CSV table of C-alpha atoms and ligand atoms in Angstrom, one decimal:
chain,number,residue,atom,x,y,z
A,1186,UNK,CA,217.5,114.3,-49.3
A,1187,UNK,CA,220.8,113.4,-49.0
A,1188,UNK,CA,221.5,110.3,-47.0
A,1189,UNK,CA,225.1,110.1,-47.6
A,1190,UNK,CA,228.2,112.5,-47.7
A,1191,UNK,CA,231.4,112.0,-48.1
A,1192,UNK,CA,233.8,115.2,-47.2
A,1193,UNK,CA,237.6,114.9,-48.5
A,1194,UNK,CA,237.6,111.4,-47.1
A,1195,UNK,CA,241.4,109.5,-47.4
A,1196,UNK,CA,242.0,106.4,-46.8
A,1197,UNK,CA,245.6,104.7,-46.8
A,1198,UNK,CA,247.4,101.7,-46.2
A,1199,UNK,CA,251.0,100.3,-45.8
A,1200,UNK,CA,252.0,103.6,-43.7
A,1201,UNK,CA,250.6,105.6,-46.8
A,1202,UNK,CA,252.4,103.9,-49.6
A,1203,UNK,CA,248.7,102.7,-50.7
A,1204,UNK,CA,246.3,105.3,-51.3
A,1205,UNK,CA,242.5,103.6,-51.6
A,1206,UNK,CA,240.5,106.9,-51.9
A,1207,UNK,CA,242.3,109.7,-52.7
A,1208,UNK,CA,240.3,113.2,-51.4
A,1209,UNK,CA,236.6,111.4,-52.0
A,1210,UNK,CA,233.8,113.9,-52.0
A,1211,UNK,CA,230.4,112.4,-52.5
A,1212,UNK,CA,227.3,113.0,-51.6
A,1213,UNK,CA,224.3,110.5,-52.3
A,1214,UNK,CA,220.5,110.7,-52.5
A,1215,UNK,CA,217.6,108.8,-49.9
A,1216,UNK,CA,216.1,106.1,-52.0
A,1217,UNK,CA,218.3,106.1,-55.4
A,1218,UNK,CA,220.5,103.5,-56.3
A,1219,UNK,CA,224.1,103.9,-57.4
A,1220,UNK,CA,226.6,101.8,-59.2
A,1221,UNK,CA,230.5,102.3,-58.3
A,1222,UNK,CA,232.6,100.8,-60.9
A,1223,UNK,CA,236.4,100.8,-61.9
A,1224,UNK,CA,239.3,98.5,-62.1
A,1225,UNK,CA,240.1,96.1,-59.6
A,1226,UNK,CA,242.4,97.7,-57.1
A,1227,UNK,CA,240.9,100.9,-57.7
A,1228,UNK,CA,239.1,101.6,-54.5
A,1229,UNK,CA,235.7,100.2,-54.8
A,1230,UNK,CA,235.6,97.9,-52.1
A,1231,UNK,CA,237.3,100.8,-49.8
A,1232,UNK,CA,234.4,103.0,-50.9
A,1233,UNK,CA,231.7,100.6,-50.0
A,1234,UNK,CA,232.9,100.1,-46.5
A,1235,UNK,CA,233.5,103.8,-46.2
A,1236,UNK,CA,229.4,104.2,-47.4
A,1237,UNK,CA,228.7,101.1,-44.3
A,1238,UNK,CA,230.3,102.0,-41.6
A,1239,UNK,CA,232.5,99.5,-41.9
A,1240,UNK,CA,235.3,101.4,-41.9
A,1241,UNK,CA,236.3,104.6,-41.1
A,1242,UNK,CA,238.6,107.2,-42.9
A,1243,UNK,CA,242.2,108.4,-41.8
A,1244,UNK,CA,240.0,112.3,-42.4
A,1245,UNK,CA,237.6,114.1,-43.7
A,1246,UNK,CA,234.3,113.0,-42.5
A,1247,UNK,CA,231.4,110.3,-43.1
A,1248,UNK,CA,227.7,111.6,-42.3
A,1249,UNK,CA,225.0,109.2,-42.7
A,1250,UNK,CA,221.5,110.7,-42.0
A,1251,UNK,CA,223.2,113.9,-40.8
A,1252,UNK,CA,225.1,112.1,-38.0
A,1253,UNK,CA,229.2,112.4,-38.0
A,1254,UNK,CA,230.4,108.9,-37.6
A,1255,UNK,CA,233.2,109.6,-35.8
A,1256,UNK,CA,231.0,111.0,-33.0
A,1257,UNK,CA,229.2,107.7,-32.4
A,1258,UNK,CA,230.7,105.6,-30.2
A,1259,UNK,CA,229.1,102.2,-30.9
A,1260,UNK,CA,229.2,101.9,-35.0
A,1261,UNK,CA,228.3,98.0,-34.8
A,1262,UNK,CA,224.7,98.6,-33.4
A,1263,UNK,CA,224.4,101.9,-36.0
A,1264,UNK,CA,225.1,99.5,-39.0
A,1265,UNK,CA,223.2,96.8,-37.8
A,1266,UNK,CA,220.2,98.7,-37.1
A,1267,UNK,CA,220.6,101.0,-40.6
A,1268,UNK,CA,222.7,99.0,-43.2
A,1269,UNK,CA,222.5,95.5,-44.8
A,1270,UNK,CA,225.4,93.7,-46.2
A,1271,UNK,CA,225.4,91.6,-49.6
A,1272,UNK,CA,228.3,90.4,-50.0
A,1273,UNK,CA,229.8,88.5,-52.7
A,1274,UNK,CA,230.9,85.8,-50.5
A,1275,UNK,CA,227.9,84.6,-48.4
A,1276,UNK,CA,229.3,83.7,-45.8
A,1277,UNK,CA,226.0,81.4,-44.5
A,1278,UNK,CA,225.9,79.5,-41.1
A,1279,UNK,CA,226.3,76.2,-42.5
A,1280,UNK,CA,224.6,74.3,-39.4
A,1281,UNK,CA,221.0,76.5,-39.6
A,1282,UNK,CA,218.8,75.9,-42.2
A,1283,UNK,CA,218.0,79.0,-45.4
A,1284,UNK,CA,215.3,80.0,-42.6
A,1285,UNK,CA,217.3,80.5,-39.7
A,1286,UNK,CA,220.2,82.2,-41.8
A,1287,UNK,CA,217.8,84.8,-42.7
A,1288,UNK,CA,216.5,85.0,-39.0
A,1289,UNK,CA,219.7,85.8,-38.0
A,1290,UNK,CA,219.7,89.9,-38.2
A,1291,UNK,CA,216.1,89.6,-36.0
A,1292,UNK,CA,218.0,88.2,-33.5
A,1293,UNK,CA,217.8,91.1,-31.2
A,1294,UNK,CA,215.1,92.7,-32.6
A,1295,UNK,CA,212.9,92.8,-29.6
A,1296,UNK,CA,210.2,90.9,-32.0
A,1297,UNK,CA,208.2,87.9,-31.4
A,1298,UNK,CA,209.6,84.3,-32.4
A,1299,UNK,CA,206.2,84.3,-34.9
A,1300,UNK,CA,207.1,87.6,-36.5
A,1301,UNK,CA,210.7,87.0,-36.6
A,1302,UNK,CA,209.4,83.5,-38.9
A,1303,UNK,CA,207.2,85.8,-40.7
A,1304,UNK,CA,209.2,88.2,-41.7
A,1305,UNK,CA,211.6,85.7,-42.5
A,1306,UNK,CA,209.2,83.7,-44.8
A,1307,UNK,CA,208.3,87.4,-46.7
A,1308,UNK,CA,211.9,87.6,-47.7
A,1309,UNK,CA,212.4,83.9,-48.7
A,1310,UNK,CA,209.8,84.0,-50.5
A,1311,UNK,CA,210.8,87.3,-52.6
A,1312,UNK,CA,213.8,86.1,-53.4
A,1313,UNK,CA,211.9,82.2,-55.0
A,1314,UNK,CA,213.5,79.9,-52.3
A,1315,UNK,CA,210.1,78.9,-50.2
A,1316,UNK,CA,210.2,75.3,-51.2
A,1317,UNK,CA,214.0,75.6,-49.6
A,1318,UNK,CA,213.6,76.8,-46.6
A,1319,UNK,CA,214.5,74.2,-44.4
A,1320,UNK,CA,217.6,73.1,-46.8
A,1321,UNK,CA,221.1,74.0,-45.4
A,1322,UNK,CA,223.2,76.3,-47.4
A,1323,UNK,CA,225.3,73.1,-48.7
A,1324,UNK,CA,222.4,71.7,-50.3
A,1325,UNK,CA,221.7,75.1,-52.5
A,1326,UNK,CA,223.3,76.1,-55.8
A,1327,UNK,CA,225.6,78.9,-56.1
A,1328,UNK,CA,223.0,81.4,-56.8
A,1329,UNK,CA,220.6,80.2,-54.4
A,1330,UNK,CA,222.9,80.9,-51.6
A,1331,UNK,CA,223.7,84.2,-52.8
A,1332,UNK,CA,219.7,84.6,-53.0
A,1333,UNK,CA,219.9,83.6,-49.3
A,1334,UNK,CA,222.6,86.1,-48.2
A,1335,UNK,CA,220.3,88.8,-50.3
A,1336,UNK,CA,217.2,87.5,-47.7
A,1337,UNK,CA,219.1,87.9,-44.6
A,1338,UNK,CA,220.5,91.3,-45.8
A,1339,UNK,CA,217.2,92.7,-46.6
A,1340,UNK,CA,214.9,91.0,-43.5
A,1341,UNK,CA,215.1,94.0,-41.2
A,1342,UNK,CA,214.3,96.7,-44.0
A,1343,UNK,CA,217.8,98.2,-43.8
A,1344,UNK,CA,217.7,101.9,-45.0
A,1345,UNK,CA,220.9,101.1,-47.0
A,1346,UNK,CA,221.9,98.6,-49.0
A,1347,UNK,CA,225.4,97.7,-50.1
A,1348,UNK,CA,226.4,94.7,-52.5
A,1349,UNK,CA,230.0,94.1,-53.4
A,1350,UNK,CA,229.7,92.7,-56.5
A,1351,UNK,CA,226.6,90.9,-56.2
A,1352,UNK,CA,226.0,88.9,-59.5
A,1353,UNK,CA,230.2,88.8,-59.6
A,1354,UNK,CA,230.3,84.6,-59.4
A,1355,UNK,CA,226.7,84.5,-61.1
A,1356,UNK,CA,225.6,83.2,-64.5
A,1357,UNK,CA,223.8,85.8,-66.1
A,1358,UNK,CA,220.5,84.6,-65.7
A,1359,UNK,CA,220.9,83.9,-62.0
A,1360,UNK,CA,222.7,87.3,-61.9
A,1361,UNK,CA,219.2,89.0,-63.2
A,1362,UNK,CA,217.1,88.1,-60.8
A,1363,UNK,CA,219.4,88.9,-57.9
A,1364,UNK,CA,218.9,92.2,-59.4
A,1365,UNK,CA,215.3,91.8,-59.5
A,1366,UNK,CA,215.4,91.4,-56.4
A,1367,UNK,CA,217.6,94.0,-55.0
A,1368,UNK,CA,215.4,96.3,-56.9
A,1369,UNK,CA,212.2,95.8,-56.2
A,1370,UNK,CA,212.9,95.5,-52.3
A,1371,UNK,CA,214.9,98.9,-53.0
A,1372,UNK,CA,211.2,100.0,-54.6
A,1373,UNK,CA,208.9,98.9,-52.1
A,1374,UNK,CA,211.1,99.9,-48.8
A,1375,UNK,CA,212.1,103.3,-50.4
A,1376,UNK,CA,215.7,102.1,-49.0
A,1377,UNK,CA,219.2,103.6,-50.8
A,1378,UNK,CA,221.0,100.3,-52.8
A,1379,UNK,CA,225.0,101.1,-53.8
A,1380,UNK,CA,226.1,98.4,-55.8
A,1381,UNK,CA,230.0,97.6,-57.0
A,1382,UNK,CA,230.3,96.0,-60.0
A,1383,UNK,CA,232.4,95.3,-62.5
A,1384,UNK,CA,229.7,94.8,-65.2
A,1385,UNK,CA,229.2,97.7,-67.1
A,1386,UNK,CA,225.2,96.6,-68.2
A,1387,UNK,CA,224.4,96.0,-64.7
A,1388,UNK,CA,226.1,99.7,-63.5
A,1389,UNK,CA,223.8,101.4,-66.3
A,1390,UNK,CA,220.8,99.6,-64.4
A,1391,UNK,CA,221.4,102.3,-61.8
A,1392,UNK,CA,220.5,105.9,-61.4
A,1393,UNK,CA,223.5,106.9,-61.5
A,1394,UNK,CA,226.9,105.9,-61.8
A,1395,UNK,CA,230.3,106.9,-60.1
A,1396,UNK,CA,233.6,105.5,-61.8
A,1397,UNK,CA,236.4,105.4,-60.0
A,1398,UNK,CA,240.5,105.1,-60.3
A,1399,UNK,CA,242.8,105.7,-58.3
A,1400,UNK,CA,241.1,106.2,-55.1
A,1401,UNK,CA,239.4,109.2,-57.1
A,1402,UNK,CA,236.5,109.6,-58.6
A,1403,UNK,CA,236.7,110.5,-62.5
A,1404,UNK,CA,233.2,109.7,-63.8
A,1405,UNK,CA,229.8,111.0,-61.9
A,1406,UNK,CA,226.6,111.0,-64.2
A,1407,UNK,CA,222.9,109.7,-64.6
A,1408,UNK,CA,222.5,106.8,-67.0
A,1409,UNK,CA,219.8,107.7,-69.5
A,1410,UNK,CA,216.4,105.8,-69.5
B,2322,LIG,N1,243.6,96.1,-45.4
B,2322,LIG,C1,244.1,96.2,-47.0
B,2322,LIG,N2,245.8,96.3,-46.5
B,2322,LIG,C2,246.1,97.1,-47.4
B,2322,LIG,N3,246.0,97.3,-48.4
B,2322,LIG,C3,245.0,97.4,-48.8
B,2322,LIG,C4,243.6,96.5,-48.0
B,2322,LIG,N4,242.2,96.6,-48.8
B,2322,LIG,C5,242.5,97.9,-49.3
B,2322,LIG,N5,243.8,97.6,-49.8
B,2322,LIG,C6,244.9,98.0,-51.2
B,2322,LIG,O1,243.8,99.4,-51.2
B,2322,LIG,C7,243.7,99.5,-52.5
B,2322,LIG,C8,242.0,99.5,-53.2
B,2322,LIG,O2,241.4,98.3,-52.7
B,2322,LIG,P1,240.1,97.8,-53.0
B,2322,LIG,O3,239.2,99.1,-51.9
B,2322,LIG,O4,239.7,96.6,-52.2
B,2322,LIG,O5,239.9,98.1,-54.1
B,2322,LIG,P2,238.6,97.3,-55.5
B,2322,LIG,O6,237.6,96.7,-54.5
B,2322,LIG,O7,238.5,98.3,-56.3
B,2322,LIG,O8,239.3,96.2,-55.9
B,2322,LIG,C9,244.3,98.0,-53.3
B,2322,LIG,O9,245.6,98.8,-53.9
B,2322,LIG,C10,244.1,97.3,-52.6
B,2322,LIG,O10,245.4,96.7,-52.4
B,2323,LIG,MG1,236.7,94.9,-54.4
């Protein structure tokens, strides 16, 4: 089933001097794992932001779950309920514990305190940080913080997981662990996982790879298993 569709999406900056996305047409299946590759400045992050309703096109349509986002009044509400973001810069709140950071997205979920704790712990355990749940972020390594950010991004069972260079700043081993967690959660919840990466080996893990250059899709293929 189709989850996200982009139709003739155009996005420009600097009064049209920069075309970040040039007439993008794209359909993404629900539950799939897609990687986006391309050189620096090719439009990867802009594309990811479109797919996550963080940004809107100058022209063209972004349709998620059959809903044309241009008809939505409150995109922030839509994002909060539908999307999990995992950014390279994992802006955790320094004076909150790991557990409290992970519970942030559950703030207005309507869950009881007990349920929130239980839900957060489930994900903290999934990323292997149960023993660090009471620590503040500054006591953690970069890889551990990244895993906290991932737990936080996944804690409200988003149907779409977007990750911009999730392994970019990490050593190979930690990067592999992060990918395992993302894929594990993607499979168990049936979420759609879309990652931007520079790393062709990471890109190959996805079912499908989309390559962009100068704001255009120049390659779109399914990876062999
Ligand atoms: N907020 C912005 N203001 C002006 N130009 C931008 C902005 N965001 C991105 N761009 C430009 O759009 C192009 C695509 O950027 P981006 O999507 O960040 O590429 P990538 O993630 O592939 O490195 C680049 O030329 C970049 O400089
Ligand atoms: Mg980028």
